[in-house]
Amino acid sequence: MVARDARQQTSSVLSWYRSRSYRLTALGLFLLGASAGVLAIAEPSSDLRGVLTAFAGVGLFGALLLFLVRPSATSATDPVEDVYRAYAANAEALTRDIELGERHVYAPTTYTTEGFTPVALTVSETAGEEVSTDRNRRPVFGTADPGDRSSITLYPAGAALFDAFEGMVVTDLSSDPVELAAQLADGLVLGLELAEDIDPNVDAAAGTATITVTGQRFGSLDQFDHPVASFLAVGFATGLGVAVTLDAEPDRVVCQWSPEEVDDD
């Protein structure tokens, strides 16, 4: 609870500074312009008066623009969100066209690519297909049989995000599910700033982590491989070294794994 409150307070402070920094700049320009205007009126030299008048005009006009024009007004859309929506739409169309199921499994893999944590997302035709932690499949249909369309293996969005997250942290990733959940929450809120708050509830004995997310970017979490949900699944798969099944609702995700496969050491 203390850690969660600390995250909320820190996130609020960061949001406050981000949303008002441009207004502080506007205030500074206003003070500069007003001061230059007063000096221009009091200055007897016509040459210096012209320079001060120019400073006053620039400062006051700049302050007016910064105060009235909000950053959100410069763009009607979020380009990053649009890119994710295109990726999700393509992936959903692919899984629909080859009639795959809705079970998403994130498993450590031996197939590595620069910029991605070695975890693969597998969507299979049958809900009961076992996904091993050492699967070395090449995306998208990386099987020995070119005609096999019973599953697809993808680079998850969370693998790229987690690779960036690992470059930020100074402590080792925990193998304890509860501690790992707290690290992942901090990574999403304070590091990557993809959510306002993360509230994890971990049952290590059952191999389940239920995570409630508030103020996430990119909309509902139940979209295909949502960056926030994907990051959490990749994080648990990496930290615990096991395959993780992800179930997502609009504002909550459930990560499940086999507790018997987790190394207690």
GROMACS .gro file of C-alpha atoms in nm:
model
  265
    1MET     CA    1   0.000   0.000   0.000
    2VAL     CA    2   0.284   0.239   0.085
    3ALA     CA    3   0.458   0.163  -0.244
    4ARG     CA    4   0.135   0.220  -0.433
    5ASP     CA    5   0.074   0.555  -0.259
    6ALA     CA    6   0.431   0.659  -0.335
    7ARG     CA    7   0.382   0.574  -0.704
    8GLN     CA    8   0.059   0.773  -0.713
    9GLN     CA    9   0.219   1.076  -0.549
   10THR     CA   10   0.523   1.066  -0.777
   11SER     CA   11   0.308   1.020  -1.085
   12SER     CA   12   0.087   1.313  -0.979
   13VAL     CA   13   0.388   1.537  -0.931
   14LEU     CA   14   0.530   1.441  -1.272
   15SER     CA   15   0.194   1.501  -1.439
   16TRP     CA   16   0.161   1.838  -1.266
   17TYR     CA   17   0.496   1.955  -1.395
   18ARG     CA   18   0.433   1.826  -1.745
   19SER     CA   19   0.092   1.991  -1.775
   20ARG     CA   20   0.199   2.327  -1.635
   21SER     CA   21   0.557   2.372  -1.750
   22TYR     CA   22   0.446   2.561  -2.059
   23ARG     CA   23   0.241   2.798  -1.844
   24LEU     CA   24   0.545   2.873  -1.628
   25THR     CA   25   0.732   2.958  -1.948
   26ALA     CA   26   0.444   3.185  -2.046
   27LEU     CA   27   0.467   3.360  -1.710
   28GLY     CA   28   0.839   3.416  -1.757
   29LEU     CA   29   0.785   3.565  -2.103
   30PHE     CA   30   0.510   3.788  -1.966
   31LEU     CA   31   0.737   3.921  -1.691
   32LEU     CA   32   1.012   3.981  -1.945
   33GLY     CA   33   0.777   4.163  -2.180
   34ALA     CA   34   0.619   4.370  -1.904
   35SER     CA   35   0.957   4.469  -1.762
   36ALA     CA   36   1.085   4.568  -2.107
   37GLY     CA   37   0.769   4.772  -2.164
   38VAL     CA   38   0.809   4.964  -1.840
   39LEU     CA   39   1.174   5.036  -1.919
   40ALA     CA   40   1.082   5.148  -2.270
   41ILE     CA   41   0.841   5.405  -2.129
   42ALA     CA   42   1.096   5.534  -1.879
   43GLU     CA   43   1.396   5.531  -2.118
   44PRO     CA   44   1.472   5.876  -2.261
   45SER     CA   45   1.695   5.742  -2.545
   46SER     CA   46   1.496   5.671  -2.861
   47ASP     CA   47   1.743   5.405  -2.984
   48LEU     CA   48   1.727   5.200  -2.663
   49ARG     CA   49   1.353   5.257  -2.643
   50GLY     CA   50   1.309   5.080  -2.977
   51VAL     CA   51   1.504   4.776  -2.860
   52LEU     CA   52   1.309   4.755  -2.536
   53THR     CA   53   0.980   4.792  -2.721
   54ALA     CA   54   1.076   4.501  -2.945
   55PHE     CA   55   1.158   4.286  -2.639
   56ALA     CA   56   0.826   4.383  -2.483
   57GLY     CA   57   0.633   4.286  -2.796
   58VAL     CA   58   0.808   3.949  -2.831
   59GLY     CA   59   0.769   3.864  -2.463
   60LEU     CA   60   0.402   3.959  -2.434
   61PHE     CA   61   0.303   3.798  -2.764
   62GLY     CA   62   0.493   3.478  -2.681
   63ALA     CA   63   0.333   3.464  -2.336
   64LEU     CA   64  -0.013   3.503  -2.490
   65LEU     CA   65   0.045   3.220  -2.734
   66LEU     CA   66   0.185   2.980  -2.473
   67PHE     CA   67  -0.094   3.057  -2.229
   68LEU     CA   68  -0.378   3.018  -2.476
   69VAL     CA   69  -0.250   2.742  -2.704
   70ARG     CA   70  -0.246   2.412  -2.516
   71PRO     CA   71  -0.008   2.135  -2.630
   72SER     CA   72  -0.300   1.902  -2.697
   73ALA     CA   73  -0.432   2.150  -2.952
   74THR     CA   74  -0.137   2.094  -3.182
   75SER     CA   75  -0.242   1.740  -3.273
   76ALA     CA   76  -0.582   1.577  -3.285
   77THR     CA   77  -0.440   1.224  -3.262
   78ASP     CA   78  -0.164   1.031  -3.090
   79PRO     CA   79   0.063   0.889  -3.365
   80VAL     CA   80   0.193   0.615  -3.135
   81GLU     CA   81  -0.159   0.500  -3.054
   82ASP     CA   82  -0.248   0.499  -3.424
   83VAL     CA   83   0.053   0.276  -3.499
   84TYR     CA   84  -0.052   0.031  -3.227
   85ARG     CA   85  -0.410   0.024  -3.356
   86ALA     CA   86  -0.285  -0.071  -3.702
   87TYR     CA   87  -0.070  -0.350  -3.558
   88ALA     CA   88  -0.357  -0.482  -3.345
   89ALA     CA   89  -0.602  -0.471  -3.635
   90ASN     CA   90  -0.366  -0.665  -3.861
   91ALA     CA   91  -0.294  -0.928  -3.596
   92GLU     CA   92  -0.662  -0.972  -3.514
   93ALA     CA   93  -0.741  -1.009  -3.885
   94LEU     CA   94  -0.468  -1.272  -3.921
   95THR     CA   95  -0.588  -1.481  -3.627
   96ARG     CA   96  -0.948  -1.450  -3.747
   97ASP     CA   97  -0.872  -1.552  -4.105
   98ILE     CA   98  -0.690  -1.869  -4.003
   99GLU     CA   99  -0.948  -1.937  -3.731
  100LEU     CA  100  -0.724  -1.934  -3.426
  101GLY     CA  101  -0.845  -1.924  -3.068
  102GLU     CA  102  -0.831  -1.644  -2.812
  103ARG     CA  103  -0.569  -1.800  -2.581
  104HIS     CA  104  -0.256  -1.584  -2.575
  105VAL     CA  105   0.058  -1.739  -2.426
  106TYR     CA  106   0.379  -1.546  -2.366
  107ALA     CA  107   0.674  -1.783  -2.329
  108PRO     CA  108   1.052  -1.740  -2.308
  109THR     CA  109   1.216  -1.844  -2.633
  110THR     CA  110   1.563  -1.923  -2.760
  111TYR     CA  111   1.495  -1.727  -3.078
  112THR     CA  112   1.639  -1.381  -3.019
  113THR     CA  113   1.617  -1.053  -3.208
  114GLU     CA  114   1.792  -0.730  -3.117
  115GLY     CA  115   1.563  -0.485  -2.941
  116PHE     CA  116   1.325  -0.754  -2.812
  117THR     CA  117   1.337  -0.943  -2.485
  118PRO     CA  118   1.337  -1.314  -2.586
  119VAL     CA  119   0.971  -1.383  -2.518
  120ALA     CA  120   0.730  -1.490  -2.794
  121LEU     CA  121   0.353  -1.453  -2.814
  122THR     CA  122   0.182  -1.769  -2.938
  123VAL     CA  123  -0.182  -1.780  -3.045
  124SER     CA  124  -0.293  -2.137  -3.111
  125GLU     CA  125  -0.593  -2.303  -3.271
  126THR     CA  126  -0.676  -2.514  -2.966
  127ALA     CA  127  -0.698  -2.385  -2.611
  128GLY     CA  128  -0.513  -2.682  -2.467
  129GLU     CA  129  -0.198  -2.667  -2.677
  130GLU     CA  130   0.111  -2.670  -2.458
  131VAL     CA  131   0.359  -2.389  -2.519
  132SER     CA  132   0.704  -2.478  -2.392
  133THR     CA  133   0.948  -2.224  -2.252
  134ASP     CA  134   1.223  -2.329  -2.492
  135ARG     CA  135   1.020  -2.306  -2.812
  136ASN     CA  136   1.245  -2.182  -3.091
  137ARG     CA  137   0.998  -2.082  -3.358
  138ARG     CA  138   1.052  -1.815  -3.617
  139PRO     CA  139   0.762  -1.573  -3.653
  140VAL     CA  140   0.506  -1.597  -3.803
  141PHE     CA  141   0.460  -1.958  -3.914
  142GLY     CA  142   0.794  -2.091  -3.796
  143THR     CA  143   0.723  -2.463  -3.806
  144ALA     CA  144   0.888  -2.743  -3.997
  145ASP     CA  145   0.570  -2.789  -4.198
  146PRO     CA  146   0.506  -2.486  -4.425
  147GLY     CA  147   0.139  -2.577  -4.439
  148ASP     CA  148   0.093  -2.574  -4.061
  149ARG     CA  149  -0.147  -2.294  -3.968
  150SER     CA  150  -0.250  -2.433  -3.630
  151SER     CA  151  -0.078  -2.144  -3.448
  152ILE     CA  152   0.120  -1.828  -3.501
  153THR     CA  153   0.415  -1.690  -3.311
  154LEU     CA  154   0.465  -1.314  -3.291
  155TYR     CA  155   0.700  -1.058  -3.144
  156PRO     CA  156   0.486  -0.913  -2.862
  157ALA     CA  157   0.471  -0.538  -2.811
  158GLY     CA  158   0.574  -0.598  -2.451
  159ALA     CA  159   0.902  -0.757  -2.560
  160ALA     CA  160   1.021  -0.429  -2.712
  161LEU     CA  161   0.892  -0.229  -2.415
  162PHE     CA  162   1.053  -0.465  -2.166
  163ASP     CA  163   1.385  -0.440  -2.347
  164ALA     CA  164   1.366  -0.062  -2.302
  165PHE     CA  165   1.264  -0.106  -1.936
  166GLU     CA  166   1.565  -0.328  -1.865
  167GLY     CA  167   1.786  -0.045  -1.985
  168MET     CA  168   1.635   0.187  -1.722
  169VAL     CA  169   1.649  -0.025  -1.406
  170VAL     CA  170   1.951  -0.050  -1.180
  171THR     CA  171   1.837  -0.351  -0.977
  172ASP     CA  172   1.804  -0.714  -1.082
  173LEU     CA  173   1.465  -0.847  -1.183
  174SER     CA  174   1.312  -1.043  -0.898
  175SER     CA  175   1.207  -1.406  -0.935
  176ASP     CA  176   0.954  -1.370  -0.654
  177PRO     CA  177   0.608  -1.311  -0.811
  178VAL     CA  178   0.501  -1.050  -0.554
  179GLU     CA  179   0.821  -0.847  -0.577
  180LEU     CA  180   0.825  -0.889  -0.953
  181ALA     CA  181   0.472  -0.751  -0.979
  182ALA     CA  182   0.578  -0.440  -0.786
  183GLN     CA  183   0.877  -0.391  -1.017
  184LEU     CA  184   0.657  -0.423  -1.325
  185ALA     CA  185   0.405  -0.177  -1.180
  186ASP     CA  186   0.680   0.079  -1.118
  187GLY     CA  187   0.811   0.021  -1.469
  188LEU     CA  188   0.475   0.095  -1.629
  189VAL     CA  189   0.386   0.395  -1.412
  190LEU     CA  190   0.717   0.567  -1.340
  191GLY     CA  191   0.946   0.432  -1.609
  192LEU     CA  192   0.748   0.397  -1.931
  193GLU     CA  193   0.457   0.616  -1.814
  194LEU     CA  194   0.199   0.395  -1.983
  195ALA     CA  195  -0.049   0.403  -1.693
  196GLU     CA  196  -0.143   0.624  -1.400
  197ASP     CA  197  -0.167   0.342  -1.147
  198ILE     CA  198  -0.115  -0.034  -1.130
  199ASP     CA  199  -0.267  -0.243  -0.849
  200PRO     CA  200  -0.134  -0.603  -0.859
  201ASN     CA  201  -0.284  -0.884  -0.654
  202VAL     CA  202  -0.057  -1.190  -0.668
  203ASP     CA  203  -0.134  -1.543  -0.553
  204ALA     CA  204   0.206  -1.710  -0.591
  205ALA     CA  205   0.083  -2.051  -0.474
  206ALA     CA  206  -0.189  -2.055  -0.739
  207GLY     CA  207   0.033  -1.903  -1.006
  208THR     CA  208  -0.198  -1.608  -1.070
  209ALA     CA  209  -0.152  -1.233  -1.082
  210THR     CA  210  -0.460  -1.013  -1.119
  211ILE     CA  211  -0.360  -0.659  -1.210
  212THR     CA  212  -0.601  -0.365  -1.213
  213VAL     CA  213  -0.485  -0.077  -1.431
  214THR     CA  214  -0.598   0.285  -1.412
  215GLY     CA  215  -0.538   0.553  -1.672
  216GLN     CA  216  -0.366   0.331  -1.926
  217ARG     CA  217  -0.263   0.458  -2.267
  218PHE     CA  218  -0.394   0.302  -2.589
  219GLY     CA  219  -0.743   0.237  -2.458
  220SER     CA  220  -0.902  -0.088  -2.345
  221LEU     CA  221  -0.667  -0.361  -2.226
  222ASP     CA  222  -0.858  -0.638  -2.403
  223GLN     CA  223  -0.727  -0.534  -2.743
  224PHE     CA  224  -0.484  -0.767  -2.918
  225ASP     CA  225  -0.144  -0.764  -2.743
  226HIS     CA  226  -0.216  -0.432  -2.569
  227PRO     CA  227   0.121  -0.272  -2.477
  228VAL     CA  228   0.039  -0.255  -2.104
  229ALA     CA  229  -0.099  -0.608  -2.083
  230SER     CA  230   0.178  -0.739  -2.306
  231PHE     CA  231   0.447  -0.576  -2.092
  232LEU     CA  232   0.308  -0.742  -1.780
  233ALA     CA  233   0.290  -1.086  -1.944
  234VAL     CA  234   0.642  -1.054  -2.087
  235GLY     CA  235   0.769  -0.935  -1.749
  236PHE     CA  236   0.627  -1.234  -1.562
  237ALA     CA  237   0.749  -1.475  -1.831
  238THR     CA  238   1.100  -1.327  -1.811
  239GLY     CA  239   1.124  -1.295  -1.434
  240LEU     CA  240   0.976  -1.635  -1.355
  241GLY     CA  241   1.116  -1.819  -1.657
  242VAL     CA  242   0.783  -1.982  -1.742
  243ALA     CA  243   0.507  -1.960  -2.001
  244VAL     CA  244   0.238  -1.710  -1.902
  245THR     CA  245  -0.122  -1.717  -2.022
  246LEU     CA  246  -0.285  -1.375  -2.049
  247ASP     CA  247  -0.655  -1.298  -2.008
  248ALA     CA  248  -0.750  -0.934  -2.049
  249GLU     CA  249  -1.054  -0.725  -1.961
  250PRO     CA  250  -1.098  -0.353  -2.039
  251ASP     CA  251  -0.922  -0.237  -1.720
  252ARG     CA  252  -0.776  -0.556  -1.575
  253VAL     CA  253  -0.545  -0.837  -1.680
  254VAL     CA  254  -0.488  -1.183  -1.535
  255CYS     CA  255  -0.154  -1.355  -1.583
  256GLN     CA  256  -0.142  -1.729  -1.509
  257TRP     CA  257   0.150  -1.971  -1.495
  258SER     CA  258   0.240  -2.309  -1.356
  259PRO     CA  259   0.376  -2.252  -1.003
  260GLU     CA  260   0.549  -2.592  -1.012
  261GLU     CA  261   0.773  -2.469  -1.293
  262VAL     CA  262   0.892  -2.159  -1.107
  263ASP     CA  263   1.242  -2.189  -0.966
  264ASP     CA  264   1.220  -2.119  -0.591
  265ASP     CA  265   1.584  -2.017  -0.582
   0.00000   0.00000   0.00000
